[in-house]
mmCIF file with all atom_site columns, C-alpha atoms in Angstrom:
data_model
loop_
_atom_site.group_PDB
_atom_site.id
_atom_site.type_symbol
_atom_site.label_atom_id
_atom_site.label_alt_id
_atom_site.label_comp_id
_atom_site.label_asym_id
_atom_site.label_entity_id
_atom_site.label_seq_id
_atom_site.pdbx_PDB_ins_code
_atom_site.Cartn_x
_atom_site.Cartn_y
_atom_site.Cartn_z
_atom_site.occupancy
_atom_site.B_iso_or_equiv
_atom_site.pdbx_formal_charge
_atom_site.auth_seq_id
_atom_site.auth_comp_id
_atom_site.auth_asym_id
_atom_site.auth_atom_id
_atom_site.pdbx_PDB_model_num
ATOM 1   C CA . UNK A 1 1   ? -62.593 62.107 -38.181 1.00 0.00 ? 6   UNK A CA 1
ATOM 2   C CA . UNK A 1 2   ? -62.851 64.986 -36.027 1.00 0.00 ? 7   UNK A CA 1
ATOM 3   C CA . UNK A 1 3   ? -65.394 68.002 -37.802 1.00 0.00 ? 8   UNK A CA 1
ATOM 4   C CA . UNK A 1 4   ? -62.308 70.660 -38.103 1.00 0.00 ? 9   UNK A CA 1
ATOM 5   C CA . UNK A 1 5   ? -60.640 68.683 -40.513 1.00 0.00 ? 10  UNK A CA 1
ATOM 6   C CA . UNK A 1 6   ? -63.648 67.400 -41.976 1.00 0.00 ? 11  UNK A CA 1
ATOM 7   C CA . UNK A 1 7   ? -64.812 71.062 -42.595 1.00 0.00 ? 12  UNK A CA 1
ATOM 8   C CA . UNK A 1 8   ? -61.693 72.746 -43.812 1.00 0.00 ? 13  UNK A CA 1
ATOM 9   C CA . UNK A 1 9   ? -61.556 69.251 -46.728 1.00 0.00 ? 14  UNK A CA 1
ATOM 10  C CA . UNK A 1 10  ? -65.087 69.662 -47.373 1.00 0.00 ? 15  UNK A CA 1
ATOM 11  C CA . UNK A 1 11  ? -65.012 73.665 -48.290 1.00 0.00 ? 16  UNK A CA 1
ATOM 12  C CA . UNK A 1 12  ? -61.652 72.974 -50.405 1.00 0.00 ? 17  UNK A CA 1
ATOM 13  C CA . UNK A 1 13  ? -63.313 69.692 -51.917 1.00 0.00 ? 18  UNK A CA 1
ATOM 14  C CA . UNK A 1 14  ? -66.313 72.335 -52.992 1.00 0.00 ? 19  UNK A CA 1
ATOM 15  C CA . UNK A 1 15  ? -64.215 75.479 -53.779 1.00 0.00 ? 20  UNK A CA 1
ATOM 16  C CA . UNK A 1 16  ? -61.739 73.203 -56.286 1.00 0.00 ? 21  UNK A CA 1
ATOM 17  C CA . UNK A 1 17  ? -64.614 71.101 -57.386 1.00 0.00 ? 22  UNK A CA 1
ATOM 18  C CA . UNK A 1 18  ? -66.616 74.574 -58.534 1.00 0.00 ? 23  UNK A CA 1
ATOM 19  C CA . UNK A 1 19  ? -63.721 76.002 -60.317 1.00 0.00 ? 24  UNK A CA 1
ATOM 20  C CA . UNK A 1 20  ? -63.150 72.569 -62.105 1.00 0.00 ? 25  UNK A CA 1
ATOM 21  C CA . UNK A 1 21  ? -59.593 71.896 -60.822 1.00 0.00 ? 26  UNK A CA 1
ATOM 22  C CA . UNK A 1 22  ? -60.251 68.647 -58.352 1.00 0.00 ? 27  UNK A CA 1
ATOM 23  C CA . UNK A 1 23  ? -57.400 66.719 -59.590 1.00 0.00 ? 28  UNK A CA 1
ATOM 24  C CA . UNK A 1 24  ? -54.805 69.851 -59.554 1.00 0.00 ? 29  UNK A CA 1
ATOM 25  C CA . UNK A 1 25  ? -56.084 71.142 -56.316 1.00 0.00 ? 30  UNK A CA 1
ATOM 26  C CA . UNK A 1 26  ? -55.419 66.896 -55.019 1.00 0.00 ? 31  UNK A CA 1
ATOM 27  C CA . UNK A 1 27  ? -52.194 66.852 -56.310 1.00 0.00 ? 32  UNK A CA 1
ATOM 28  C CA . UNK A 1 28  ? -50.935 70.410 -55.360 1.00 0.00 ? 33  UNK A CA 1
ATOM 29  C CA . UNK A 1 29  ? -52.111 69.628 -51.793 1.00 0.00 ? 34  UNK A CA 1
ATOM 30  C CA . UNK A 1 30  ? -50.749 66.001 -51.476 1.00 0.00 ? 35  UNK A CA 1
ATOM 31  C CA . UNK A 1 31  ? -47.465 66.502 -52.803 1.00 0.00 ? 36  UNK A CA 1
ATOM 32  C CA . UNK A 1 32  ? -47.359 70.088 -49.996 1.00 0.00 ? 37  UNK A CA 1
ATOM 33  C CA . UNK A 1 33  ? -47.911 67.338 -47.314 1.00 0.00 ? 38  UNK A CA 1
ATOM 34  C CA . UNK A 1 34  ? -45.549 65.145 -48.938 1.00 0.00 ? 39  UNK A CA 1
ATOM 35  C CA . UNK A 1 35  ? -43.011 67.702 -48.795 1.00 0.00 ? 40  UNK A CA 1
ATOM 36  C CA . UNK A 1 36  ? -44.245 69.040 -45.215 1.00 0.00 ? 41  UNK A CA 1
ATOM 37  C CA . UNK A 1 37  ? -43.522 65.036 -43.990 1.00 0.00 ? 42  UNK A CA 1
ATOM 38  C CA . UNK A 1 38  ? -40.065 64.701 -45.438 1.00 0.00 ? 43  UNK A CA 1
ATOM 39  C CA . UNK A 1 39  ? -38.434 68.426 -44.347 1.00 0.00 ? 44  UNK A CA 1
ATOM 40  C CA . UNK A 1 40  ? -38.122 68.552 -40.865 1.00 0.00 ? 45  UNK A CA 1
ATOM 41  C CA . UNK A 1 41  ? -37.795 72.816 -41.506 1.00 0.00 ? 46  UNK A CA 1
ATOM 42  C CA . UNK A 1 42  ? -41.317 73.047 -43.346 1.00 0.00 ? 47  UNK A CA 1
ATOM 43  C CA . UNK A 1 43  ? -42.576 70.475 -40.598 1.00 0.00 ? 48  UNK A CA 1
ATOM 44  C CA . UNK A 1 44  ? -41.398 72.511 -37.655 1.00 0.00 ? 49  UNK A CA 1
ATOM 45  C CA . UNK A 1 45  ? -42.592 75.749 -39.473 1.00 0.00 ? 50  UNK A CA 1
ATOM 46  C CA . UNK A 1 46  ? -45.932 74.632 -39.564 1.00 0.00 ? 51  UNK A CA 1
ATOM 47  C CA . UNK A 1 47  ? -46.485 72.388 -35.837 1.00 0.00 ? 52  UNK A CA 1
ATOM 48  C CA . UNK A 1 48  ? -44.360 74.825 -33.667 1.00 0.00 ? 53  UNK A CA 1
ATOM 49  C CA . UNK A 1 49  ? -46.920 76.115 -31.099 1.00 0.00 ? 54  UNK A CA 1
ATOM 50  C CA . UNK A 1 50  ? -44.320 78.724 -30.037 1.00 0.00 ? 55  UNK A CA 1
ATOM 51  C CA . UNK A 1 51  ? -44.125 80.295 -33.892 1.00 0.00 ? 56  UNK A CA 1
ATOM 52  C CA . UNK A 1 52  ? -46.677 83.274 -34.672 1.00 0.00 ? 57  UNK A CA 1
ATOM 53  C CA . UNK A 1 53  ? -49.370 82.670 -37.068 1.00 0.00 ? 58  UNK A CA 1
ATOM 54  C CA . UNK A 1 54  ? -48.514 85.651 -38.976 1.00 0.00 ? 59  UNK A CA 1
ATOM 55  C CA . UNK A 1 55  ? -44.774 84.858 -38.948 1.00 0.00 ? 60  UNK A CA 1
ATOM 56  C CA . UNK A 1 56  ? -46.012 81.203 -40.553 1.00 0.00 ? 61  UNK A CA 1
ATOM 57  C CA . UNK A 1 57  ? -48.011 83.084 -43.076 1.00 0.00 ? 62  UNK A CA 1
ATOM 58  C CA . UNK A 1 58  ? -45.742 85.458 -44.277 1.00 0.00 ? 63  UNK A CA 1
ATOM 59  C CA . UNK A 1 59  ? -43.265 82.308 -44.904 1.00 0.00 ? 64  UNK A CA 1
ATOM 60  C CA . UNK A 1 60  ? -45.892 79.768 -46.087 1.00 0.00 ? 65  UNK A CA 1
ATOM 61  C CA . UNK A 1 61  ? -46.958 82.321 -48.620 1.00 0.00 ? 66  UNK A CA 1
ATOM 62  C CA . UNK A 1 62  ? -43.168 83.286 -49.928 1.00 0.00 ? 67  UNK A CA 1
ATOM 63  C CA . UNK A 1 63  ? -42.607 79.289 -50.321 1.00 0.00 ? 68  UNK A CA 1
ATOM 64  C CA . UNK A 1 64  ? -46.542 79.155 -52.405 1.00 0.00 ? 69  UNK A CA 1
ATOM 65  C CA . UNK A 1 65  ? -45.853 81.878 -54.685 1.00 0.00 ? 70  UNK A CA 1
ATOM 66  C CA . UNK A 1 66  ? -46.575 79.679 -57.595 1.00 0.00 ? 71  UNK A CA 1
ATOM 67  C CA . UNK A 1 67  ? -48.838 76.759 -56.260 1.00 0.00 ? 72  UNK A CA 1
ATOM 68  C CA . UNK A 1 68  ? -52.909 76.773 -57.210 1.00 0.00 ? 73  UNK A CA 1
ATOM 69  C CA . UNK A 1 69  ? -54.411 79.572 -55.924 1.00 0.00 ? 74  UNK A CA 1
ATOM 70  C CA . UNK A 1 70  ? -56.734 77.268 -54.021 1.00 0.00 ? 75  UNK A CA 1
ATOM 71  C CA . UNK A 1 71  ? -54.469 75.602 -52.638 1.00 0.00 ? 76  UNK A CA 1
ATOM 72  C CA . UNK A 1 72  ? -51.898 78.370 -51.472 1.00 0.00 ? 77  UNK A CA 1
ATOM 73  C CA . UNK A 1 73  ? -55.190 80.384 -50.347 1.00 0.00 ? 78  UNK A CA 1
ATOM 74  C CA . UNK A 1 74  ? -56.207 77.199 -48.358 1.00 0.00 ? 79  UNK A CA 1
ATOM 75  C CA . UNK A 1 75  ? -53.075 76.648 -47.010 1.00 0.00 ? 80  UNK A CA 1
ATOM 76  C CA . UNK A 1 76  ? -52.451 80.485 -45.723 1.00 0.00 ? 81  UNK A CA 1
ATOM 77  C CA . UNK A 1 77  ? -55.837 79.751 -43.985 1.00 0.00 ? 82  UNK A CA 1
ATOM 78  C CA . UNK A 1 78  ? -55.073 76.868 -41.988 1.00 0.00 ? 83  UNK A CA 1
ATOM 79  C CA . UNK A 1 79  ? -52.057 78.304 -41.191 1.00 0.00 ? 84  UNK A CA 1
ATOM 80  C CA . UNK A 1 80  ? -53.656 81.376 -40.222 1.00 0.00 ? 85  UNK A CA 1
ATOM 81  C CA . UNK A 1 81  ? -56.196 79.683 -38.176 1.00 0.00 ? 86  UNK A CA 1
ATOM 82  C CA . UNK A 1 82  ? -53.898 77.416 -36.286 1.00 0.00 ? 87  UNK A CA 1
ATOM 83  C CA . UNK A 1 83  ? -55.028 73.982 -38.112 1.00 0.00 ? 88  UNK A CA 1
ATOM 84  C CA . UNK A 1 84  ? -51.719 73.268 -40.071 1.00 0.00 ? 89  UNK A CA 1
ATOM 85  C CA . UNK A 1 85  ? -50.835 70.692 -37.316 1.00 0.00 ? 90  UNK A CA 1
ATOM 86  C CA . UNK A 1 86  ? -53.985 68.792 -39.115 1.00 0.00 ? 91  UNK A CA 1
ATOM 87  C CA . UNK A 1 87  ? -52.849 68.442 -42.583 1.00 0.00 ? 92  UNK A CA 1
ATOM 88  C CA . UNK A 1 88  ? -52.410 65.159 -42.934 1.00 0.00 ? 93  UNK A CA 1
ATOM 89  C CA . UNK A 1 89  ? -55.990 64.436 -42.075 1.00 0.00 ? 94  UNK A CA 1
ATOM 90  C CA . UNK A 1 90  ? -57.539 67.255 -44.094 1.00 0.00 ? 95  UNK A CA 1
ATOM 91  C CA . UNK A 1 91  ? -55.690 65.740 -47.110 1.00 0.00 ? 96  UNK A CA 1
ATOM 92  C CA . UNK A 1 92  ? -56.914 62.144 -46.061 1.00 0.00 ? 97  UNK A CA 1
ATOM 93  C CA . UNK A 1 93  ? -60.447 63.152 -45.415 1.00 0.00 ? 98  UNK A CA 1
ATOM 94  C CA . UNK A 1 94  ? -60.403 65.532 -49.188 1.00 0.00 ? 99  UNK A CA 1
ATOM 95  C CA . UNK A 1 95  ? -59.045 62.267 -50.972 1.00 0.00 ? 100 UNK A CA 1
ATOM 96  C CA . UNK A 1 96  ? -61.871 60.763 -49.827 1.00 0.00 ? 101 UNK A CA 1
ATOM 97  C CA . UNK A 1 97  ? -64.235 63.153 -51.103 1.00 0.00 ? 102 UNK A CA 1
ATOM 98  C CA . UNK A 1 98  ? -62.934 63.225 -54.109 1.00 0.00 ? 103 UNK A CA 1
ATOM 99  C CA . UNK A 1 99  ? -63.338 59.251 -54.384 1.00 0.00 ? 104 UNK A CA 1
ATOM 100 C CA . UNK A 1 100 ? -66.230 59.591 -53.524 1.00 0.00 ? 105 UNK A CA 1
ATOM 101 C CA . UNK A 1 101 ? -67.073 61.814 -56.155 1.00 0.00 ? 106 UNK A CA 1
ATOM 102 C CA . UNK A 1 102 ? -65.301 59.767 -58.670 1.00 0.00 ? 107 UNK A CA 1
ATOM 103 C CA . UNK A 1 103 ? -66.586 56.932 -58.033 1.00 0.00 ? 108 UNK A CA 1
ATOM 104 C CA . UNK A 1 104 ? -63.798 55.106 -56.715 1.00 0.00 ? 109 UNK A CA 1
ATOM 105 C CA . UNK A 1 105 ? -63.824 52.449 -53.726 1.00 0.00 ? 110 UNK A CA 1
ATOM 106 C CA . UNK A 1 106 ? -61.150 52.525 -51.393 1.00 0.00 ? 111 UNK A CA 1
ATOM 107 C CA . UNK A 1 107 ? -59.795 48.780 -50.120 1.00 0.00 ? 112 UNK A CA 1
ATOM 108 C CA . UNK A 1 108 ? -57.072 47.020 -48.340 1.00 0.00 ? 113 UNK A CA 1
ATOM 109 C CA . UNK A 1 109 ? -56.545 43.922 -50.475 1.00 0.00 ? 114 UNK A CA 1
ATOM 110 C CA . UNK A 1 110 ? -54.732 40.846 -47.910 1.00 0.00 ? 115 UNK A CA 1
ATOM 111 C CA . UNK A 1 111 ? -52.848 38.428 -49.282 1.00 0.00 ? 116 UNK A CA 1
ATOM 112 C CA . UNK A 1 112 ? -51.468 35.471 -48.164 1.00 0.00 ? 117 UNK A CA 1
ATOM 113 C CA . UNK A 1 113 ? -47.551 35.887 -50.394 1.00 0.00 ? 118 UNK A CA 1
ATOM 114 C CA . UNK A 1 114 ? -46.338 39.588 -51.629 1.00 0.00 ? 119 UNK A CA 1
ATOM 115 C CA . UNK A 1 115 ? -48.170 39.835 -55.414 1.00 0.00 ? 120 UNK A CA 1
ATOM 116 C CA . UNK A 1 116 ? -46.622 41.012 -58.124 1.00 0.00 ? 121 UNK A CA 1
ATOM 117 C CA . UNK A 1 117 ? -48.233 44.288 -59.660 1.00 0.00 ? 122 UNK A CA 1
ATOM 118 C CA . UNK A 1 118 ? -49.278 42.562 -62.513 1.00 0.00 ? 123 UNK A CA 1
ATOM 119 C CA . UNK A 1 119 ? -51.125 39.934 -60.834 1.00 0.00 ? 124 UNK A CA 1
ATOM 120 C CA . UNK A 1 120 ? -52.272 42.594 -58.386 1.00 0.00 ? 125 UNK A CA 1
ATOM 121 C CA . UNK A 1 121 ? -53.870 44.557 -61.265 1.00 0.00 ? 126 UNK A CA 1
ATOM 122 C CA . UNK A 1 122 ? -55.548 41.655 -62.399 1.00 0.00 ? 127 UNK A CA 1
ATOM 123 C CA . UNK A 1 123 ? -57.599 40.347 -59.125 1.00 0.00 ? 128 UNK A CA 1
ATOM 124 C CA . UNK A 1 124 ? -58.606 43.691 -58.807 1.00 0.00 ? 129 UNK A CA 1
ATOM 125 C CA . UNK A 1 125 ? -59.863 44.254 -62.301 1.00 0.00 ? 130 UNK A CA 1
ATOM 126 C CA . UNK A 1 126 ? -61.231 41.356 -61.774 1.00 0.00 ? 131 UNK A CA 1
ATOM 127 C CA . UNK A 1 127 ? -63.436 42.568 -58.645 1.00 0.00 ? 132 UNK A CA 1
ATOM 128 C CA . UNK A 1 128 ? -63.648 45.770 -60.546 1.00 0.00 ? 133 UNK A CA 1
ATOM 129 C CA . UNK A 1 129 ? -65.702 44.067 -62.983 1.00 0.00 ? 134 UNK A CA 1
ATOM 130 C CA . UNK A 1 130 ? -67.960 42.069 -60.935 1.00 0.00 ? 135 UNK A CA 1
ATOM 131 C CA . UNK A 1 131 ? -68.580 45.254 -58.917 1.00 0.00 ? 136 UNK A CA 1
ATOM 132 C CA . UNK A 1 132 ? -68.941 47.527 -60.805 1.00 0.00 ? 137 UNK A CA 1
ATOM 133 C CA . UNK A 1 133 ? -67.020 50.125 -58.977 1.00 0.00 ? 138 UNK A CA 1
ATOM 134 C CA . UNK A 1 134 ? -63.310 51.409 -59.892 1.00 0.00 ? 139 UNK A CA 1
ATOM 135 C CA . UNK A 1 135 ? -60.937 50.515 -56.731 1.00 0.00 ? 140 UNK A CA 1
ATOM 136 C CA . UNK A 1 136 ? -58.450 52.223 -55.158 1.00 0.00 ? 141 UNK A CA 1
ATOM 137 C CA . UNK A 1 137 ? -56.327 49.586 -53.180 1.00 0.00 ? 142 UNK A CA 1
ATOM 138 C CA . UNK A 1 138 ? -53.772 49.532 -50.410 1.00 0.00 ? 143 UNK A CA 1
ATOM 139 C CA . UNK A 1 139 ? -51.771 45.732 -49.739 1.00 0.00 ? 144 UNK A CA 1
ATOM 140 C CA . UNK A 1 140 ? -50.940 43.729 -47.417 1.00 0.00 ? 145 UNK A CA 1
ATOM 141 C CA . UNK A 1 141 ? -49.444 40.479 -46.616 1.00 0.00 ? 146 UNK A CA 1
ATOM 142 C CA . UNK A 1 142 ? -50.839 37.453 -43.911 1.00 0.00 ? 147 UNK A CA 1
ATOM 143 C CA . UNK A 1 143 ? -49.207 34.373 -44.130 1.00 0.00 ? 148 UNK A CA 1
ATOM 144 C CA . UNK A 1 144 ? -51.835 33.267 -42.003 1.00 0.00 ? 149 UNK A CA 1
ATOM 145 C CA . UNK A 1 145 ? -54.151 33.357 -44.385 1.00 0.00 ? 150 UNK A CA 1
ATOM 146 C CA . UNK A 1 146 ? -52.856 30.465 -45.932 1.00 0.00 ? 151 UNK A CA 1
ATOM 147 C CA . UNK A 1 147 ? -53.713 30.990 -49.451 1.00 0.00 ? 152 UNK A CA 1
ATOM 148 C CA . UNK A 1 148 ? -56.593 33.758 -50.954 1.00 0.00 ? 153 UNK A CA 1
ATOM 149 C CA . UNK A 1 149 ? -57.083 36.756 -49.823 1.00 0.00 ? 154 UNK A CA 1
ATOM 150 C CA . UNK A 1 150 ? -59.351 39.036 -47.543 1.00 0.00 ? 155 UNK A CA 1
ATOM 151 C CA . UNK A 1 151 ? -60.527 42.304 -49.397 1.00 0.00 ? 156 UNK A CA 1
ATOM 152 C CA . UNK A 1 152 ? -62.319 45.263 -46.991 1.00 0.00 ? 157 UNK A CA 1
ATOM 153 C CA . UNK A 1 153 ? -64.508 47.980 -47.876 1.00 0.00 ? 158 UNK A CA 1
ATOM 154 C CA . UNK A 1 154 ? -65.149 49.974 -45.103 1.00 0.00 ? 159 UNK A CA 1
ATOM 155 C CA . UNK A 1 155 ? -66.726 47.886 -42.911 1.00 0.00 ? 160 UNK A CA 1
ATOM 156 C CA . UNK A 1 156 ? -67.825 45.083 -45.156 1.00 0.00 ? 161 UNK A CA 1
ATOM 157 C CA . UNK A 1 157 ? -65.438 42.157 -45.647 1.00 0.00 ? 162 UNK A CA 1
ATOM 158 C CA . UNK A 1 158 ? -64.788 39.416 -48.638 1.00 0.00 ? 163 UNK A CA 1
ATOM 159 C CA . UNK A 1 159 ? -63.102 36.796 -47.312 1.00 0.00 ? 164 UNK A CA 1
ATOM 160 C CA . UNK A 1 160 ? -61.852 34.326 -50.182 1.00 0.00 ? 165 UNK A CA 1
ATOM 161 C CA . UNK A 1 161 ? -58.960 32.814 -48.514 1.00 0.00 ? 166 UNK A CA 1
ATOM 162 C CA . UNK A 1 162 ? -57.990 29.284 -47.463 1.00 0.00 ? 167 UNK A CA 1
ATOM 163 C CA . UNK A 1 163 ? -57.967 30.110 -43.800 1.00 0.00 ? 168 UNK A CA 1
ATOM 164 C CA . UNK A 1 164 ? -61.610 31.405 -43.777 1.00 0.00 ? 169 UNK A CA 1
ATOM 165 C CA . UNK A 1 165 ? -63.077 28.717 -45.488 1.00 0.00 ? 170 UNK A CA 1
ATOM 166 C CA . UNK A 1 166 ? -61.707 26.286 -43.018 1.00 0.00 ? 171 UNK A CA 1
ATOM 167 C CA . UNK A 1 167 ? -63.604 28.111 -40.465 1.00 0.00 ? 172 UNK A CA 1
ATOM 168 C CA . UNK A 1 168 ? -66.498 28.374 -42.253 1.00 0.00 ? 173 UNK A CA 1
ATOM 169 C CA . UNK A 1 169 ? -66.138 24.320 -42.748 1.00 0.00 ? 174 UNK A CA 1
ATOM 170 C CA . UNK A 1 170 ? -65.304 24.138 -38.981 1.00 0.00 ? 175 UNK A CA 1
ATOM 171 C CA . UNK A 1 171 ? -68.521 26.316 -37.967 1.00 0.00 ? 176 UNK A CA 1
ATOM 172 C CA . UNK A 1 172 ? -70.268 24.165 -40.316 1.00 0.00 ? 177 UNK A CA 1
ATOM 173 C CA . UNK A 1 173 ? -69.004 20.780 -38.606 1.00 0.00 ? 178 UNK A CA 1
ATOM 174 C CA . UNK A 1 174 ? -69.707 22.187 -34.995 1.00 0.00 ? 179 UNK A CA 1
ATOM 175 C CA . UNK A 1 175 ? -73.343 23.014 -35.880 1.00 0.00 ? 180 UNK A CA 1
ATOM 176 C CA . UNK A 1 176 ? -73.939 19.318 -37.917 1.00 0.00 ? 181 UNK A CA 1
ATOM 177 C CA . UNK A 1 177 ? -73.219 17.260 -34.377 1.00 0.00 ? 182 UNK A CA 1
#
């Protein structure tokens, strides 16, 4: 993550944190990019090199009139200071600060067949529990991985599916002869 983005999240993660309002500030400035990725008019406001930063202030701030005042103040600034094309990362990179803060791990849970929510909820509960840390998953589906599934944490790895403990048995076999 480059250290613009990483700066602008980590004064808004301190300013909303401060004032109490984390999860308002979060949800103010997720559902802006949201909106910001699905109208191609508030997208082309904000990326359009050719557009004056004042012009995209003076609109930005007529479309905020009743967001958070962190968040419209925040957003004015970026604007202001040319970083609007990096949104999407700022958001990113505050989400994770606020996990962090929270407590919560981010993980991409791999299956081998689509789960249902239900029995989503439940494996992860279930590593919830043994953990000791509340999750925060995305999913995905690998038919290659036979049956099981593969959960990542950063850079650490669980692999509990059929497909990586035949390779484990494999390795083991190899090194036996």
């Amino acid at each position: 993550m480059p250290v613009a983005e990483r700066t602008y999240a980590n004064a808004l993660f301190e300013a909303a944190q401060e004032k109490g309002r984390l999860e308002t500030v979060g949800d103010e400035l997720r559902a802006f990019a949201e909106a910001v990725e699905q109208v191609p008019q508030l997208r082309e406001l904000l990326v359009n090199p050719q557009l004056d930063s004042r012009a995209k202030v003076e609109a930005l701030a007529a479309l905020l009139v009743d967001a958070d005042e962190l968040v419209r103040n925040f957003l004015l600034l970026i604007a202001e200071k040319g970083r609007a094309n990096q949104l999407t990362e700022i958001v990113r990179e505050f989400d994770a600060l606020v996990a962090a803060e929270e407590g919560i791990l981010d993980v991409e849970l791999t299956t081998a067949v689509e789960l249902s929510d239900d029995d989503a909820t439940k494996l992860l509960g279930q590593i919830e529990q043994v953990s000791g840390r509340r999750l925060r998953a995305t999913r995905e589906v690998d038919p290659k991985l036979i049956g099981g599934f593969v959960l990542r944490a950063g850079s650490h790895r669980a692999d509990a599916s059929i497909r990586g403990r035949l390779e484990g048995l494999r390795r083991e076999l190899k090194g036996a002869t």
